[in-house]
Amino acid sequence: MEEMTSSPRERLLLPFMAPFYHNFAQPVGWLVFRLIIGGLLMVEGWPKIIAPMAQTGFIENVLGLPLPWLFSPLLAIVEFGGGFLIAVGLLTRPAALASTILLAVTIKFHMDHPYGDALLTPEGITFLQANLQYLTAQGQQYMLTDGGAGFLAQVQGKAEFNSIFWTAGAAIIAAFGGGKLSLDRLIGREF
């Protein structure tokens, strides 16, 4: 089937829209989605490509994985290289599957390592209360009432939400492949 999703003419309220959906909206929308997921993986992976061994301490000491000398450069390759392959739609499914696994680890990491209960120590709160010029009115509201606990809860929620979004996005790409506007389709072979 050419289309990524089914919407037979008999089910559409406006059947004449089917060619627009299947020939433009779906392929272009899917391309944009792949570019966003793949491109942002590349942005996140670029610093790891520049310093491929920089994640060894994190991998060994925080994640507790063995062979950090292997997983640190592998992380760089999967994140940057996988992002590139997803963006251009080449070997899309295996690249997206590898990215899904990597991103699922980030979900587990954020859930196992929350940001904490307070951003500021009692001493920090006392200092800022005596020096209000360092905070805006909104900053005073967020930081001085609870030491930044509410702020950190927002940061934690966003970290978990973003990890879930990127993982789901990569998983969906792994399921559907590159689509009509991909190098996989141009070559005529895909996983």
Coordinates of N, CA and C in Angstrom, one line a residue:
M1 N 0.8 -1.2 0.0 CA 0.0 0.0 0.0 C 0.9 1.2 0.0
E2 N 0.6 2.2 -0.9 CA 1.4 3.4 -1.0 C 1.2 4.3 0.2
E3 N 0.0 4.4 0.7 CA -0.2 5.4 1.8 C 0.3 4.9 3.1
M4 N 0.7 5.8 4.0 CA 1.2 5.4 5.3 C 0.0 5.0 6.2
T5 N -1.1 5.6 6.0 CA -2.3 5.3 6.8 C -3.4 5.1 5.9
S6 N -4.4 4.3 6.3 CA -5.5 4.1 5.4 C -6.6 5.1 5.7
S7 N -7.2 5.6 4.6 CA -8.4 6.4 4.7 C -9.1 6.2 3.3
P8 N -9.7 5.1 3.2 CA -10.4 4.8 1.9 C -11.4 5.9 1.6
R9 N -11.6 6.2 0.3 CA -12.5 7.2 -0.1 C -13.9 7.1 0.5
E10 N -14.3 5.8 0.7 CA -15.7 5.7 1.2 C -15.8 6.1 2.7
R11 N -14.7 6.2 3.4 CA -14.7 6.7 4.8 C -14.5 8.2 4.9
L12 N -14.0 8.8 3.9 CA -13.7 10.3 4.0 C -15.0 11.0 3.9
L13 N -15.2 12.0 4.7 CA -16.3 12.9 4.5 C -16.2 13.7 3.2
L14 N -15.0 14.1 2.9 CA -14.8 14.8 1.6 C -13.9 13.9 0.7
P15 N -14.4 12.9 0.0 CA -13.6 11.9 -0.7 C -12.7 12.6 -1.7
F16 N -13.0 13.8 -2.2 CA -12.1 14.4 -3.2 C -10.8 14.9 -2.6
M17 N -10.7 14.8 -1.3 CA -9.5 15.3 -0.6 C -8.4 14.1 -0.5
A18 N -8.8 12.9 -0.8 CA -7.9 11.8 -0.7 C -6.6 12.0 -1.5
P19 N -6.6 12.4 -2.7 CA -5.3 12.7 -3.4 C -4.4 13.7 -2.7
F20 N -5.1 14.7 -2.1 CA -4.3 15.7 -1.4 C -3.6 15.1 -0.2
Y21 N -4.4 14.3 0.6 CA -3.9 13.6 1.8 C -2.7 12.7 1.4
H22 N -3.0 11.8 0.4 CA -2.0 10.8 0.1 C -0.8 11.2 -0.7
N23 N -1.0 12.3 -1.5 CA 0.1 12.7 -2.4 C 0.8 13.9 -1.8
F24 N 0.3 14.6 -0.9 CA 1.0 15.8 -0.3 C 1.0 15.8 1.2
A25 N -0.1 15.9 1.8 CA -0.2 16.1 3.3 C 0.6 15.0 4.1
Q26 N 0.3 13.7 3.8 CA 1.0 12.6 4.5 C 2.5 12.6 4.2
P27 N 2.9 12.6 2.9 CA 4.3 12.5 2.7 C 5.1 13.7 3.2
V28 N 4.6 14.9 3.0 CA 5.3 16.1 3.5 C 5.2 16.2 5.0
G29 N 4.1 15.9 5.6 CA 4.0 15.9 7.1 C 5.0 14.9 7.7
W30 N 5.1 13.7 7.1 CA 6.0 12.7 7.6 C 7.4 13.1 7.4
L31 N 7.7 13.7 6.3 CA 9.1 14.2 6.1 C 9.5 15.3 7.1
V32 N 8.6 16.2 7.4 CA 8.8 17.2 8.4 C 9.0 16.6 9.8
F33 N 8.2 15.6 10.1 CA 8.3 14.9 11.4 C 9.7 14.2 11.5
R34 N 10.1 13.5 10.4 CA 11.4 12.8 10.4 C 12.5 13.8 10.6
L35 N 12.4 15.0 9.9 CA 13.4 16.0 10.0 C 13.5 16.6 11.4
I36 N 12.4 16.8 12.0 CA 12.4 17.3 13.4 C 13.1 16.3 14.4
I37 N 12.6 15.0 14.3 CA 13.1 14.0 15.2 C 14.6 13.8 14.9
G38 N 14.9 13.5 13.7 CA 16.3 13.3 13.3 C 17.2 14.5 13.5
G39 N 16.8 15.6 13.1 CA 17.6 16.8 13.3 C 17.9 17.2 14.7
L40 N 16.9 17.0 15.6 CA 17.2 17.3 17.0 C 18.1 16.2 17.6
L41 N 17.9 15.0 17.2 CA 18.9 14.0 17.6 C 20.3 14.3 17.2
M42 N 20.5 14.9 16.0 CA 21.8 15.3 15.6 C 22.3 16.5 16.4
V43 N 21.4 17.4 16.7 CA 21.8 18.5 17.6 C 22.3 18.0 18.9
E44 N 21.6 17.1 19.5 CA 22.0 16.6 20.8 C 23.2 15.7 20.7
G45 N 23.4 15.0 19.6 CA 24.5 14.1 19.4 C 25.8 14.8 19.0
W46 N 25.7 16.0 18.4 CA 27.0 16.7 18.0 C 28.0 16.8 19.0
P47 N 27.7 17.3 20.2 CA 28.8 17.4 21.3 C 29.4 16.1 21.6
K48 N 28.6 15.0 21.5 CA 29.1 13.7 21.8 C 30.0 13.2 20.6
I49 N 29.8 13.6 19.4 CA 30.7 13.3 18.3 C 32.0 14.0 18.5
I50 N 31.9 15.3 18.9 CA 33.1 16.1 19.1 C 34.0 15.4 20.2
A51 N 33.4 14.9 21.2 CA 34.1 14.3 22.4 C 33.5 12.9 22.7
P52 N 33.8 11.9 21.8 CA 33.1 10.7 22.0 C 33.3 9.9 23.3
M53 N 34.4 10.2 24.0 CA 34.6 9.5 25.3 C 34.1 10.3 26.5
A54 N 33.5 11.4 26.3 CA 33.1 12.3 27.4 C 32.0 11.7 28.2
Q55 N 31.2 10.8 27.7 CA 30.1 10.2 28.5 C 30.5 9.0 29.3
T56 N 31.8 8.6 29.3 CA 32.2 7.4 30.0 C 31.9 7.4 31.5
G57 N 32.2 8.5 32.2 CA 31.9 8.6 33.6 C 30.4 8.5 33.9
F58 N 29.6 9.2 33.1 CA 28.2 9.2 33.3 C 27.6 7.8 33.0
I59 N 28.1 7.1 32.0 CA 27.6 5.8 31.7 C 28.0 4.8 32.8
E60 N 29.2 4.9 33.3 CA 29.7 3.9 34.3 C 29.1 4.3 35.7
N61 N 29.2 5.5 36.1 CA 28.9 5.9 37.5 C 27.4 6.2 37.7
V62 N 26.8 6.8 36.7 CA 25.4 7.1 36.9 C 24.4 6.0 36.4
L63 N 24.6 5.6 35.1 CA 23.8 4.6 34.6 C 24.2 3.2 35.1
G64 N 25.4 3.0 35.5 CA 25.9 1.7 36.0 C 26.1 0.7 34.9
L65 N 26.3 1.1 33.7 CA 26.5 0.1 32.6 C 28.0 -0.2 32.5
P66 N 28.3 -1.5 32.1 CA 29.7 -1.9 31.9 C 30.2 -1.3 30.6
L67 N 31.4 -1.5 30.4 CA 32.1 -1.1 29.1 C 31.8 0.4 28.7
P68 N 32.0 1.3 29.6 CA 31.7 2.7 29.2 C 32.6 3.2 28.0
W69 N 33.7 2.6 27.8 CA 34.6 3.0 26.7 C 33.9 2.6 25.3
L70 N 33.0 1.6 25.4 CA 32.3 1.2 24.2 C 31.0 2.0 24.0
F71 N 30.3 2.1 25.1 CA 29.0 2.8 25.1 C 29.0 4.3 24.8
S72 N 30.1 4.9 25.3 CA 30.2 6.4 25.1 C 30.2 6.7 23.6
P73 N 31.2 6.2 22.8 CA 31.2 6.5 21.4 C 29.9 5.9 20.7
L74 N 29.4 4.8 21.1 CA 28.2 4.2 20.5 C 27.0 5.1 20.7
L75 N 26.9 5.7 21.9 CA 25.9 6.8 22.1 C 26.0 7.9 21.1
A76 N 27.2 8.4 20.9 CA 27.5 9.5 19.9 C 27.0 9.1 18.5
I77 N 27.4 7.8 18.1 CA 27.1 7.4 16.8 C 25.5 7.2 16.6
V78 N 24.9 6.6 17.6 CA 23.5 6.3 17.5 C 22.7 7.6 17.5
E79 N 23.1 8.6 18.4 CA 22.4 9.8 18.5 C 22.6 10.7 17.2
F80 N 23.9 10.9 16.8 CA 24.1 11.8 15.7 C 23.9 11.1 14.4
G81 N 24.5 9.9 14.2 CA 24.4 9.1 13.0 C 23.0 8.7 12.8
G82 N 22.3 8.2 13.8 CA 20.9 7.7 13.7 C 20.0 8.9 13.4
G83 N 20.3 10.0 14.0 CA 19.5 11.2 13.7 C 19.6 11.6 12.2
F84 N 20.8 11.5 11.7 CA 21.0 11.8 10.3 C 20.3 10.9 9.4
L85 N 20.4 9.6 9.7 CA 19.7 8.5 8.9 C 18.2 8.7 8.9
I86 N 17.7 9.0 10.1 CA 16.3 9.3 10.2 C 15.9 10.5 9.4
A87 N 16.6 11.6 9.5 CA 16.3 12.8 8.7 C 16.3 12.6 7.2
V88 N 17.3 11.9 6.7 CA 17.3 11.7 5.2 C 16.5 10.5 4.8
G89 N 16.1 9.6 5.8 CA 15.2 8.5 5.4 C 16.0 7.3 4.8
L90 N 17.2 7.1 5.3 CA 18.0 6.0 4.8 C 18.3 5.0 6.0
L91 N 18.0 3.7 5.7 CA 18.0 2.7 6.8 C 17.2 3.2 8.0
T92 N 16.1 3.8 7.7 CA 15.2 4.5 8.6 C 14.8 3.6 9.8
R93 N 14.3 2.5 9.5 CA 13.7 1.6 10.6 C 14.8 1.2 11.6
P94 N 16.0 0.7 11.1 CA 17.0 0.3 12.1 C 17.5 1.5 12.9
A95 N 17.7 2.6 12.2 CA 18.2 3.8 12.9 C 17.2 4.3 13.9
A96 N 16.0 4.3 13.6 CA 14.9 4.7 14.5 C 14.8 3.7 15.7
L97 N 14.9 2.5 15.4 CA 14.8 1.5 16.5 C 16.0 1.7 17.5
A98 N 17.2 1.8 17.0 CA 18.3 2.1 17.9 C 18.1 3.4 18.7
S99 N 17.6 4.4 18.0 CA 17.3 5.6 18.7 C 16.2 5.5 19.7
T100 N 15.2 4.6 19.5 CA 14.1 4.4 20.4 C 14.7 3.7 21.7
I101 N 15.6 2.8 21.5 CA 16.2 2.1 22.7 C 17.0 3.1 23.5
L102 N 17.8 3.9 22.8 CA 18.6 4.9 23.5 C 17.7 5.9 24.2
L103 N 16.7 6.4 23.6 CA 15.8 7.3 24.2 C 15.0 6.7 25.3
A104 N 14.7 5.5 25.3 CA 14.0 4.8 26.4 C 14.8 4.8 27.6
V105 N 16.1 4.7 27.5 CA 17.1 4.8 28.6 C 17.0 6.2 29.2
T106 N 16.7 7.2 28.4 CA 16.6 8.6 29.0 C 15.4 8.7 29.8
I107 N 14.3 8.0 29.4 CA 13.1 8.1 30.3 C 13.4 7.4 31.6
K108 N 14.0 6.3 31.6 CA 14.3 5.6 32.8 C 15.3 6.4 33.7
F109 N 16.2 7.1 33.0 CA 17.2 7.9 33.8 C 16.4 9.1 34.5
H110 N 15.6 9.8 33.8 CA 14.9 10.9 34.4 C 13.9 10.5 35.5
M111 N 13.4 9.3 35.4 CA 12.5 8.8 36.4 C 13.3 8.3 37.6
D112 N 14.4 7.7 37.4 CA 15.3 7.2 38.5 C 16.1 8.3 39.2
H113 N 16.4 9.4 38.5 CA 17.2 10.5 39.0 C 16.5 11.8 38.9
P114 N 15.5 12.0 39.8 CA 14.8 13.3 39.7 C 15.7 14.5 40.1
Y115 N 15.3 15.7 39.8 CA 16.1 16.8 40.1 C 16.2 17.2 41.5
G116 N 15.3 16.7 42.4 CA 15.3 17.0 43.8 C 14.1 17.7 44.3
D117 N 14.2 18.0 45.6 CA 13.1 18.7 46.3 C 13.2 20.2 46.3
A118 N 14.4 20.7 46.3 CA 14.6 22.2 46.3 C 15.8 22.6 45.5
L119 N 15.7 23.7 44.9 CA 16.8 24.2 44.1 C 17.8 25.0 45.0
L120 N 17.2 25.7 46.0 CA 18.0 26.5 46.9 C 18.2 25.9 48.3
T121 N 19.3 26.1 48.9 CA 19.5 25.7 50.3 C 18.9 26.8 51.2
P122 N 18.6 26.5 52.5 CA 18.1 27.5 53.3 C 19.0 28.8 53.3
E123 N 20.3 28.6 53.2 CA 21.2 29.7 53.2 C 21.0 30.5 51.9
G124 N 20.8 29.8 50.8 CA 20.5 30.5 49.5 C 19.3 31.3 49.6
I125 N 18.2 30.8 50.2 CA 17.0 31.5 50.4 C 17.2 32.7 51.2
T126 N 17.9 32.6 52.3 CA 18.2 33.7 53.2 C 19.0 34.8 52.5
F127 N 20.0 34.4 51.7 CA 20.8 35.4 50.9 C 19.9 36.1 49.9
L128 N 19.1 35.4 49.2 CA 18.3 36.0 48.2 C 17.2 36.9 48.8
Q129 N 16.7 36.5 49.9 CA 15.7 37.4 50.6 C 16.3 38.7 51.0
A130 N 17.6 38.7 51.4 CA 18.3 39.9 51.7 C 18.8 40.7 50.5
N131 N 18.8 40.1 49.3 CA 19.3 40.7 48.1 C 18.3 40.5 47.0
L132 N 17.1 41.0 47.1 CA 16.1 40.8 46.1 C 16.4 41.3 44.7
Q133 N 17.4 42.1 44.6 CA 17.8 42.6 43.3 C 18.3 41.5 42.3
Y134 N 18.6 40.3 42.9 CA 19.1 39.2 42.1 C 17.9 38.4 41.4
L135 N 16.7 38.7 41.8 CA 15.6 38.0 41.3 C 14.5 38.9 40.8
T136 N 13.9 38.5 39.7 CA 12.7 39.3 39.3 C 11.6 39.0 40.2
A137 N 10.5 39.7 40.1 CA 9.3 39.5 40.9 C 8.8 38.0 40.7
Q138 N 8.8 37.6 39.5 CA 8.4 36.2 39.2 C 9.4 35.2 39.8
G139 N 10.7 35.5 39.7 CA 11.7 34.7 40.3 C 11.6 34.6 41.8
Q140 N 11.2 35.7 42.5 CA 11.0 35.7 43.9 C 9.9 34.8 44.3
Q141 N 8.8 34.9 43.5 CA 7.6 34.0 43.7 C 8.0 32.6 43.6
Y142 N 8.8 32.2 42.6 CA 9.1 30.8 42.3 C 10.2 30.3 43.3
M143 N 11.1 31.1 43.7 CA 12.3 30.6 44.4 C 12.1 30.8 45.9
L144 N 11.6 31.9 46.4 CA 11.6 32.2 47.8 C 10.5 31.5 48.6
T145 N 9.4 31.2 48.0 CA 8.3 30.6 48.7 C 8.6 29.1 49.1
D146 N 9.2 28.4 48.2 CA 9.5 27.0 48.5 C 10.9 26.5 48.2
G147 N 11.8 27.4 48.0 CA 13.2 27.1 47.7 C 13.3 26.6 46.3
G148 N 12.4 26.8 45.4 CA 12.5 26.4 44.0 C 11.9 25.0 43.8
A149 N 11.2 24.4 44.8 CA 10.7 23.0 44.6 C 9.7 23.0 43.5
G150 N 8.8 23.9 43.4 CA 7.8 24.0 42.3 C 8.5 24.1 41.0
F151 N 9.5 24.9 40.9 CA 10.3 25.1 39.7 C 10.9 23.8 39.3
L152 N 11.6 23.1 40.2 CA 12.2 21.8 39.9 C 11.2 20.8 39.5
A153 N 10.0 20.8 40.1 CA 8.9 19.9 39.7 C 8.6 20.1 38.2
Q154 N 8.5 21.4 37.8 CA 8.2 21.7 36.4 C 9.4 21.2 35.5
V155 N 10.6 21.4 35.9 CA 11.8 21.0 35.1 C 11.7 19.4 35.0
Q156 N 11.4 18.7 36.1 CA 11.4 17.3 36.1 C 10.3 16.8 35.1
G157 N 9.1 17.4 35.2 CA 8.0 17.1 34.3 C 8.3 17.3 32.9
K158 N 9.0 18.4 32.6 CA 9.4 18.6 31.2 C 10.4 17.6 30.7
A159 N 11.4 17.3 31.6 CA 12.4 16.3 31.2 C 11.8 14.9 30.9
E160 N 10.8 14.5 31.7 CA 10.1 13.2 31.5 C 9.3 13.3 30.2
F161 N 8.5 14.4 30.1 CA 7.7 14.6 28.9 C 8.5 14.6 27.6
N162 N 9.6 15.3 27.6 CA 10.4 15.4 26.4 C 11.0 14.0 26.0
S163 N 11.4 13.3 27.0 CA 12.0 12.0 26.8 C 10.9 11.0 26.2
I164 N 9.7 11.1 26.8 CA 8.6 10.3 26.3 C 8.3 10.6 24.9
F165 N 8.2 11.9 24.6 CA 7.9 12.4 23.2 C 8.9 11.9 22.2
W166 N 10.2 12.1 22.5 CA 11.2 11.7 21.5 C 11.2 10.2 21.4
T167 N 11.0 9.5 22.4 CA 11.0 8.0 22.3 C 9.9 7.5 21.5
A168 N 8.7 8.1 21.7 CA 7.5 7.7 21.0 C 7.7 8.1 19.5
G169 N 8.3 9.3 19.3 CA 8.5 9.7 17.9 C 9.4 8.8 17.1
A170 N 10.5 8.4 17.8 CA 11.5 7.5 17.1 C 10.8 6.1 16.9
A171 N 10.0 5.6 17.9 CA 9.3 4.4 17.8 C 8.3 4.4 16.6
I172 N 7.6 5.5 16.5 CA 6.6 5.5 15.4 C 7.4 5.5 14.0
I173 N 8.5 6.2 13.9 CA 9.3 6.2 12.7 C 9.8 4.8 12.4
A174 N 10.2 4.1 13.5 CA 10.7 2.7 13.3 C 9.6 1.8 12.8
A175 N 8.3 2.1 13.2 CA 7.2 1.3 12.8 C 6.8 1.6 11.3
F176 N 6.8 2.8 10.9 CA 6.3 3.2 9.6 C 7.4 3.4 8.6
G177 N 8.7 3.5 8.9 CA 9.7 3.6 8.0 C 9.9 5.1 7.5
G178 N 10.6 5.2 6.4 CA 10.9 6.6 5.9 C 9.8 7.3 5.2
G179 N 8.9 6.5 4.6 CA 7.8 7.1 3.9 C 8.1 7.4 2.4
K180 N 7.2 8.1 1.7 CA 7.4 8.4 0.3 C 8.6 9.2 0.0
L181 N 8.9 10.2 0.8 CA 9.9 11.2 0.6 C 11.2 10.8 1.4
S182 N 11.8 9.6 1.0 CA 12.9 9.1 1.8 C 13.9 8.5 0.8
L183 N 15.1 8.4 1.2 CA 16.1 7.7 0.4 C 15.8 6.2 0.3
D184 N 15.3 5.7 1.4 CA 14.8 4.3 1.3 C 13.9 4.0 0.1
R185 N 12.9 4.9 0.0 CA 11.9 4.8 -1.1 C 12.5 5.0 -2.4
L186 N 13.5 6.0 -2.5 CA 14.2 6.3 -3.7 C 15.0 5.1 -4.2
I187 N 15.7 4.4 -3.3 CA 16.5 3.3 -3.6 C 15.6 2.1 -3.9
G188 N 14.4 2.0 -3.3 CA 13.5 1.0 -3.6 C 13.6 -0.2 -2.7
R189 N 14.4 -0.1 -1.7 CA 14.6 -1.2 -0.7 C 14.6 -0.6 0.7
E190 N 13.9 -1.3 1.6 CA 13.9 -0.8 3.0 C 13.7 -2.0 3.9
F191 N 14.1 -1.8 5.2 CA 13.9 -2.8 6.2 C 12.4 -3.0 6.5

